[in-house]
Short mmCIF file of C-alpha atoms and ligand atoms in Angstrom, two decimals:
data_model
loop_
_atom_site.label_atom_id
_atom_site.label_comp_id
_atom_site.label_asym_id
_atom_site.label_seq_id
_atom_site.Cartn_x
_atom_site.Cartn_y
_atom_site.Cartn_z
CA UNK A 8 -5.17 22.95 25.28
CA UNK A 9 -5.01 19.41 26.25
CA UNK A 10 -2.82 19.77 28.85
CA UNK A 11 -2.15 15.98 29.44
CA UNK A 12 -1.36 15.69 25.87
CA UNK A 13 -4.19 13.69 24.50
CA UNK A 14 -7.56 14.62 22.99
CA UNK A 15 -9.23 13.19 26.14
CA UNK A 16 -8.94 16.51 28.09
CA UNK A 17 -11.74 18.32 26.58
CA UNK A 18 -14.10 15.69 27.34
CA UNK A 19 -12.72 15.04 30.90
CA UNK A 20 -12.87 18.60 32.14
CA UNK A 21 -16.50 18.58 31.49
CA UNK A 22 -17.45 15.25 32.97
CA UNK A 23 -15.08 15.85 36.01
CA UNK A 24 -16.88 19.28 36.53
CA UNK A 25 -19.81 17.51 36.50
CA UNK A 26 -18.44 14.74 39.27
CA UNK A 27 -17.32 17.72 41.33
CA UNK A 28 -20.77 19.69 41.05
CA UNK A 29 -22.49 16.22 42.40
CA UNK A 30 -19.90 16.25 44.98
CA UNK A 31 -18.57 12.94 44.42
CA UNK A 32 -15.28 12.07 46.57
CA UNK A 33 -14.12 9.43 44.10
CA UNK A 34 -14.22 8.98 40.25
CA UNK A 35 -13.08 6.13 38.37
CA UNK A 36 -12.22 4.80 34.87
CA UNK A 37 -11.01 1.86 32.88
CA UNK A 38 -8.41 2.93 30.35
CA UNK A 39 -5.63 2.02 28.15
CA UNK A 40 -3.74 4.99 29.48
CA UNK A 41 -4.76 8.34 28.23
CA UNK A 42 -8.08 8.38 29.85
CA UNK A 43 -6.71 7.74 33.24
CA UNK A 44 -3.80 10.22 32.73
CA UNK A 45 -6.63 12.96 32.08
CA UNK A 46 -9.06 11.90 34.75
CA UNK A 47 -6.23 11.79 37.22
CA UNK A 48 -5.20 15.21 36.50
CA UNK A 49 -8.44 16.92 36.53
CA UNK A 50 -9.32 14.92 39.88
CA UNK A 51 -6.28 16.30 41.45
CA UNK A 52 -7.05 19.70 40.50
CA UNK A 53 -10.71 19.45 41.77
CA UNK A 54 -9.75 18.06 45.03
CA UNK A 55 -11.32 14.61 44.12
CA UNK A 56 -9.82 10.97 44.59
CA UNK A 57 -9.43 8.91 41.58
CA UNK A 58 -9.36 5.30 40.90
CA UNK A 59 -7.56 3.63 37.66
CA UNK A 60 -7.93 0.20 36.25
CA UNK A 61 -5.63 -0.40 33.52
CA UNK A 62 -4.45 -3.62 31.99
CA UNK A 63 -1.20 -4.89 33.48
CA UNK A 64 1.82 -4.47 31.19
CA UNK A 65 -0.12 -3.46 28.24
CA UNK A 66 -0.15 0.43 28.74
CA UNK A 67 2.94 2.78 27.99
CA UNK A 68 5.17 4.24 30.62
CA UNK A 69 4.45 7.72 29.62
CA UNK A 70 0.63 7.32 30.58
CA UNK A 71 1.38 5.10 33.54
CA UNK A 72 3.60 7.76 35.02
CA UNK A 73 1.01 10.43 34.64
CA UNK A 74 -1.50 8.80 36.62
CA UNK A 75 0.95 8.07 39.47
CA UNK A 76 2.27 11.63 39.74
CA UNK A 77 -1.30 13.02 39.46
CA UNK A 78 -1.94 10.96 42.59
CA UNK A 79 -4.30 8.32 41.42
CA UNK A 80 -4.75 5.08 43.17
CA UNK A 81 -3.61 2.91 39.98
CA UNK A 82 -4.65 -0.89 39.81
CA UNK A 83 -3.00 -2.48 37.17
CA UNK A 84 -5.19 -5.65 36.62
CA UNK A 85 -4.13 -8.88 35.16
CA UNK A 86 -6.60 -8.71 32.12
CA UNK A 87 -7.07 -6.44 29.00
CA UNK A 88 -8.87 -3.34 28.82
CA UNK A 89 -12.29 -4.97 28.16
CA UNK A 90 -11.56 -6.87 31.45
CA UNK A 91 -10.92 -3.59 33.33
CA UNK A 92 -14.29 -2.15 32.07
CA UNK A 93 -16.21 -5.12 33.15
CA UNK A 94 -14.85 -4.86 36.90
CA UNK A 95 -15.58 -1.22 36.89
CA UNK A 96 -19.12 -1.51 35.73
CA UNK A 97 -19.65 -3.76 38.61
CA UNK A 98 -17.88 -1.55 41.14
CA UNK A 99 -19.87 1.45 40.44
CA UNK A 100 -23.00 -0.37 40.97
CA UNK A 101 -21.78 -1.12 44.54
CA UNK A 102 -19.73 1.86 45.52
CA UNK A 103 -20.35 5.65 45.36
CA UNK A 104 -17.80 6.28 42.74
CA UNK A 105 -18.58 8.42 39.42
CA UNK A 106 -17.89 6.62 36.39
CA UNK A 107 -15.66 8.64 33.98
CA UNK A 108 -15.38 6.32 30.97
CA UNK A 109 -16.80 7.52 27.55
CA UNK A 110 -20.08 6.36 28.16
CA UNK A 111 -20.77 9.14 30.30
CA UNK A 112 -22.56 11.69 28.30
CA UNK A 113 -20.63 14.65 29.52
CA UNK A 114 -17.43 13.07 28.20
CA UNK A 115 -18.97 13.04 24.78
CA UNK A 116 -20.26 16.66 25.10
CA UNK A 117 -16.76 17.94 25.98
CA UNK A 118 -15.26 15.78 23.32
CA UNK A 119 -17.32 17.64 20.65
CA UNK A 120 -14.85 20.67 21.11
CA UNK A 121 -12.20 19.30 18.62
CA UNK A 122 -14.80 19.21 15.85
CA UNK A 123 -16.20 22.61 16.63
CA UNK A 124 -12.53 24.42 16.89
CA UNK A 125 -11.66 22.64 13.67
CA UNK A 126 -14.61 24.23 11.81
CA UNK A 127 -13.70 27.50 13.57
CA UNK A 128 -10.25 27.32 12.27
CA UNK A 129 -11.34 26.44 8.72
CA UNK A 130 -13.36 29.34 8.48
CA UNK A 131 -16.68 27.17 8.64
CA UNK A 132 -15.82 25.57 5.47
CA UNK A 133 -16.12 21.64 6.12
CA UNK A 134 -13.28 19.37 4.63
CA UNK A 135 -14.45 16.62 2.46
CA UNK A 136 -13.26 13.87 4.80
CA UNK A 137 -12.41 13.58 8.69
CA UNK A 138 -10.44 10.74 9.72
CA UNK A 139 -10.21 9.26 13.20
CA UNK A 140 -8.78 5.98 15.17
CA UNK A 141 -11.33 3.83 16.40
CA UNK A 142 -11.09 2.08 19.99
CA UNK A 143 -13.72 2.30 22.05
CA UNK A 144 -15.39 4.39 19.65
CA UNK A 145 -16.16 7.43 21.80
CA UNK A 146 -14.31 9.86 19.76
CA UNK A 147 -16.01 9.25 16.60
CA UNK A 148 -19.10 9.59 18.42
CA UNK A 149 -18.25 12.90 19.53
CA UNK A 150 -17.18 14.15 16.51
CA UNK A 151 -20.01 12.91 14.54
CA UNK A 152 -22.39 14.43 17.21
CA UNK A 153 -20.80 17.86 16.61
CA UNK A 154 -20.84 17.96 13.09
CA UNK A 155 -24.43 16.77 12.74
CA UNK A 156 -25.54 19.23 15.22
CA UNK A 157 -23.44 22.05 13.58
CA UNK A 158 -25.16 21.08 10.33
CA UNK A 159 -28.63 21.20 11.97
CA UNK A 160 -27.92 24.55 13.10
CA UNK A 161 -26.60 25.62 9.92
CA UNK A 162 -23.32 26.54 11.18
CA UNK A 163 -22.04 24.26 8.22
CA UNK A 164 -23.71 23.58 4.87
CA UNK A 165 -22.57 20.05 4.26
CA UNK A 166 -21.16 17.29 6.41
CA UNK A 167 -17.72 15.87 6.14
CA UNK A 168 -17.48 12.08 5.50
CA UNK A 169 -16.36 10.86 8.99
CA UNK A 170 -13.92 7.50 8.58
CA UNK A 171 -12.94 5.28 11.31
CA UNK A 172 -9.62 3.31 11.10
CA UNK A 173 -8.61 0.24 13.31
CA UNK A 174 -5.61 -1.65 13.72
CA UNK A 175 -5.97 -5.39 12.16
CA UNK A 176 -5.42 -6.74 15.49
CA UNK A 177 -8.10 -4.78 17.33
CA UNK A 178 -10.82 -4.46 14.44
CA UNK A 179 -14.17 -5.61 16.01
CA UNK A 180 -15.81 -2.47 14.40
CA UNK A 181 -14.44 -3.14 11.10
CA UNK A 182 -15.56 -6.69 11.18
CA UNK A 183 -19.09 -5.65 12.42
CA UNK A 184 -19.44 -3.31 9.38
CA UNK A 185 -17.77 -5.59 6.76
CA UNK A 186 -18.95 -8.94 7.99
CA UNK A 187 -22.40 -8.36 9.52
CA UNK A 188 -23.55 -5.10 7.76
CA UNK A 189 -23.39 -3.53 11.41
CA UNK A 190 -26.27 -5.84 12.56
CA UNK A 191 -24.03 -7.12 15.37
CA UNK A 192 -20.51 -6.57 17.04
CA UNK A 193 -18.53 -9.85 17.89
CA UNK A 194 -16.34 -9.00 20.76
CA UNK A 195 -12.56 -10.31 20.13
CA UNK A 196 -9.33 -10.76 22.05
CA UNK A 197 -7.53 -7.78 20.72
CA UNK A 198 -3.64 -7.16 20.18
CA UNK A 199 -1.60 -4.37 18.75
CA UNK A 200 1.28 -2.37 19.61
CA UNK A 201 -0.90 0.78 19.43
CA UNK A 202 -2.24 0.00 22.84
CA UNK A 203 -4.37 3.15 23.23
CA UNK A 204 -6.73 1.29 20.61
CA UNK A 205 -6.04 -2.24 21.95
CA UNK A 206 -9.81 -2.86 22.52
CA UNK A 207 -11.93 -5.91 21.64
CA UNK A 208 -15.56 -4.79 22.81
CA UNK A 209 -16.01 -1.22 21.96
CA UNK A 210 -18.63 0.43 24.20
CA UNK A 211 -19.83 2.98 21.87
CA UNK A 212 -20.16 1.02 18.52
CA UNK A 213 -23.76 1.53 17.86
CA UNK A 214 -23.14 5.41 18.12
CA UNK A 215 -20.00 5.16 15.82
CA UNK A 216 -22.03 3.29 13.39
CA UNK A 217 -24.86 6.02 13.13
CA UNK A 218 -22.15 8.44 12.47
CA UNK A 219 -20.43 6.45 9.68
CA UNK A 220 -23.92 5.68 8.02
CA UNK A 221 -25.23 9.63 8.54
CA UNK A 222 -22.08 11.24 7.09
CA UNK A 223 -21.28 8.49 4.42
CA UNK A 224 -18.04 7.57 6.14
CA UNK A 225 -15.87 4.39 5.38
CA UNK A 226 -14.10 2.10 7.93
CA UNK A 227 -10.75 0.72 7.28
CA UNK A 228 -8.05 -1.55 9.04
CA UNK A 229 -4.17 -1.08 8.91
CA UNK A 230 -1.22 -3.58 9.88
CA UNK A 231 1.26 -2.97 12.30
CA UNK A 232 3.88 -2.15 10.05
CA UNK A 233 1.47 0.45 8.39
CA UNK A 234 0.91 1.98 11.58
CA UNK A 235 4.86 2.06 12.55
CA UNK A 236 5.49 3.66 9.02
CA UNK A 237 2.91 6.39 9.33
CA UNK A 238 4.07 7.14 12.63
CA UNK A 239 7.38 7.69 11.73
CA UNK A 240 6.16 9.91 8.67
CA UNK A 241 4.26 12.08 10.88
CA UNK A 242 7.18 12.46 13.24
CA UNK A 243 9.46 13.10 10.24
CA UNK A 244 7.13 15.97 9.44
CA UNK A 245 8.05 17.53 12.80
CA UNK A 246 4.67 17.02 14.43
CA UNK A 247 4.87 13.38 16.01
CA UNK A 248 2.19 11.30 17.59
CA UNK A 249 1.73 8.14 19.53
CA UNK A 250 1.24 4.93 17.58
CA UNK A 251 -2.84 4.93 17.83
CA UNK A 252 -2.98 8.41 16.18
CA UNK A 253 -0.97 7.25 13.38
CA UNK A 254 -3.76 4.61 11.97
CA UNK A 255 -5.21 7.82 10.61
CA UNK A 256 -2.49 8.35 7.90
CA UNK A 257 -2.14 4.61 7.30
CA UNK A 258 -5.87 4.62 6.80
CA UNK A 259 -5.90 7.37 4.56
CA UNK A 260 -3.49 5.80 2.32
CA UNK A 261 -5.54 2.90 1.92
CA UNK A 262 -8.71 4.92 1.36
CA UNK A 263 -7.15 6.88 -1.41
CA UNK A 264 -5.79 3.55 -3.17
CA UNK A 265 -9.45 2.36 -3.05
CA UNK A 266 -10.59 5.69 -4.60
CA UNK A 267 -12.87 6.58 -1.38
CA UNK A 268 -10.75 9.68 -0.89
CA UNK A 269 -10.03 11.47 -4.32
CA UNK A 270 -6.95 13.14 -5.01
CA UNK A 271 -8.49 16.81 -4.85
CA UNK A 272 -10.24 16.35 -1.55
CA UNK A 273 -9.51 17.91 1.64
CA UNK A 274 -8.78 15.63 4.25
CA UNK A 275 -8.38 16.37 8.43
CA UNK A 276 -6.63 13.58 10.38
CA UNK A 277 -7.34 13.88 14.04
CA UNK A 278 -4.21 13.46 15.88
CA UNK A 279 -5.23 11.93 19.42
CA UNK A 280 -1.72 11.67 21.43
CA UNK A 281 1.37 13.11 21.82
CA UNK A 282 4.51 11.46 20.58
CA UNK A 283 5.90 11.44 24.20
CA UNK A 284 3.20 9.21 25.56
CA UNK A 285 4.85 6.14 24.19
CA UNK A 286 8.67 6.65 23.95
CA UNK A 287 9.39 3.05 23.84
CA UNK A 288 7.66 2.25 20.62
CA UNK A 289 9.49 5.32 19.08
CA UNK A 290 12.93 4.16 20.08
CA UNK A 291 12.05 0.45 19.27
CA UNK A 292 11.23 1.41 15.69
CA UNK A 293 14.26 3.58 15.03
CA UNK A 294 16.64 1.05 16.53
CA UNK A 295 14.95 -1.72 14.42
CA UNK A 296 13.95 -3.73 17.34
CA UNK A 297 10.05 -3.32 16.70
CA UNK A 298 10.00 -5.72 13.91
CA UNK A 299 11.57 -8.57 16.16
CA UNK A 300 8.39 -8.57 18.02
CA UNK A 301 6.25 -8.77 14.86
CA UNK A 302 7.38 -11.71 13.06
CA UNK A 303 5.00 -11.42 10.45
CA UNK A 304 5.68 -7.83 9.47
CA UNK A 305 8.78 -7.35 7.15
CA UNK A 306 10.17 -3.83 6.98
CA UNK A 307 10.35 -2.17 3.71
CA UNK A 308 12.92 0.05 1.92
CA UNK A 309 10.56 2.91 3.09
CA UNK A 310 10.90 1.66 6.59
CA UNK A 311 14.59 1.89 6.59
CA UNK A 312 14.51 5.28 5.03
CA UNK A 313 12.35 6.58 8.05
CA UNK A 314 14.78 5.05 10.61
CA UNK A 315 16.94 7.22 12.43
CA UNK A 316 18.90 5.10 14.95
CA UNK A 317 21.08 7.10 17.46
CA UNK A 318 24.62 6.90 16.61
CA UNK A 319 27.05 6.03 19.73
CA UNK A 320 30.75 7.32 19.30
CA UNK A 321 33.74 8.60 21.15
CA UNK A 322 33.82 12.36 21.79
CA UNK A 323 35.92 12.81 18.49
CA UNK A 324 35.39 15.68 16.14
CA UNK A 325 36.33 13.38 13.23
CA UNK A 326 33.82 10.76 14.12
CA UNK A 327 31.15 13.34 14.21
CA UNK A 328 32.15 14.56 10.77
CA UNK A 329 32.08 10.96 9.47
CA UNK A 330 28.49 10.60 10.97
CA UNK A 331 27.19 13.77 9.06
CA UNK A 332 28.72 12.63 5.78
CA UNK A 333 26.96 9.04 6.23
CA UNK A 334 23.83 11.17 6.95
CA UNK A 335 24.23 13.33 3.96
CA UNK A 336 24.14 10.04 1.70
CA UNK A 337 21.00 8.56 3.40
CA UNK A 338 18.13 8.79 1.29
N1 F0G B 424 -6.37 7.60 20.12
C1 F0G B 424 -5.72 7.76 21.44
C2 F0G B 424 -4.26 8.31 21.79
C3 F0G B 424 -6.45 6.86 22.57
O1 F0G B 424 -6.06 7.18 23.79
C4 F0G B 424 -7.69 6.53 22.32
C5 F0G B 424 -8.42 5.94 23.35
C6 F0G B 424 -8.06 6.46 20.65
C7 F0G B 424 -7.38 7.00 19.90
C8 F0G B 424 -9.53 5.93 20.38
O2 F0G B 424 -10.51 6.65 20.79
O3 F0G B 424 -11.80 5.11 22.40
O4 F0G B 424 -12.93 7.23 21.51
O5 F0G B 424 -12.52 5.37 19.98
N2 F0G B 424 -8.22 5.77 24.56
C9 F0G B 424 -8.91 5.24 25.43
C10 F0G B 424 -8.39 5.43 26.77
C11 F0G B 424 -9.51 3.95 25.34
O6 F0G B 424 -8.67 4.77 27.88
O7 F0G B 424 -7.34 6.13 26.75
P1 F0G B 424 -11.88 6.04 21.25
#
C-alpha cells in the first residue's frame, strides 16, 4: 500500500521487522527524505526509536515533516547525502544501532515486491522494458533481483530489459557505464532539483550494473528541464509524482529517439514517489519560478503549455468567467 507515499515502504516493512525481531532499540538511516520518512513510520509502529541523518536544506518539506511527525530524532547535517552515509557508517560501528539503508539485505528483499506485483498484474506476461530512476541504486538492484529470480523459477518466460535513468547533475552511474565501461565508479558532487536522487556515490552500483548487463538494459541521463516537463506531463495525466520519479518518462523519450525502445514495445515506468512529497517544486514550476534557479535551462513552448499558474482575482463572477474564457483559449 506504500502508506508513506514512496516505494520505500515495501522494503522498510521487512527490514524494520528484522530490527524488531532482533530487539534493537534504535534504527537509523541516511536519506534524501523518503527512506527516512518510511523508516520513522515503521519504527514508530514497532515501538523503536529512529535516528534520521539528512542533508541540511536539500530535502523537501513533505519528507522532512513526515519524519518529524512520526517521532524520529532528525539530524540535518551540513553536508550532502553522501556525507550523511559516511557519518552513519561510522556510527553503526560504535553504537548498537540497526542500519536501515538499502545496503541492508532485508530492504532489497522487501523491495522486490513491486516487480512481483507488477508481473501478477500483467498476468505474468513481462513487458519489453522496465524503466526506473537511479539514485543510490537499491531499487534497480531489487527489481532486477526479483525478475531474475522469477525467470529462474519459470514464473516468467523472458526478461524485460531494465533501464536506469539519472539526472545529468547526479550521474555517477551513467558516467561509470559510458566512460569506464562499468570498470569503476568515480564519486562526484551531485546537484539536481530532483533531491531524492541527489547522490554522488551510489552504494549499490555494482549490483545495478549486473542487472543492466543481465537484462540488456540501458542507462540514460536527463536534464533538469526534461525532468520538470516530464513531471508536469505525468501530473496532467491525473497521476502526479515527485521530480525524481519523472526521470523515467524523460528517459523513455530519449530511449525512443535513440531507437533502444521501439514504437510497438510495452514499457513500464516505476513511479517512486507521490506528488505531495515535494509541493514546492510543483508550485515553482507552474508559477515559472523554477527556471529562475536554472539559468542554463530555457523553458520551451511545451513547458509553457504545461504551466497552470494559480490566478488571483476578486470574488467576482465576471472575473471567474473571464478566466474560464482565457483557459479555453490556452493550448
Ligand atoms: N525515487 C525516489 C522518489 C527516491 O526517494 C529514490 C531514493 C529513488 C527514486 C532512487 O532509488 O536510491 O534505490 O536508486 N531515495 C533514497 C532515500 C536515496 O533516502 O529516500 P535508489
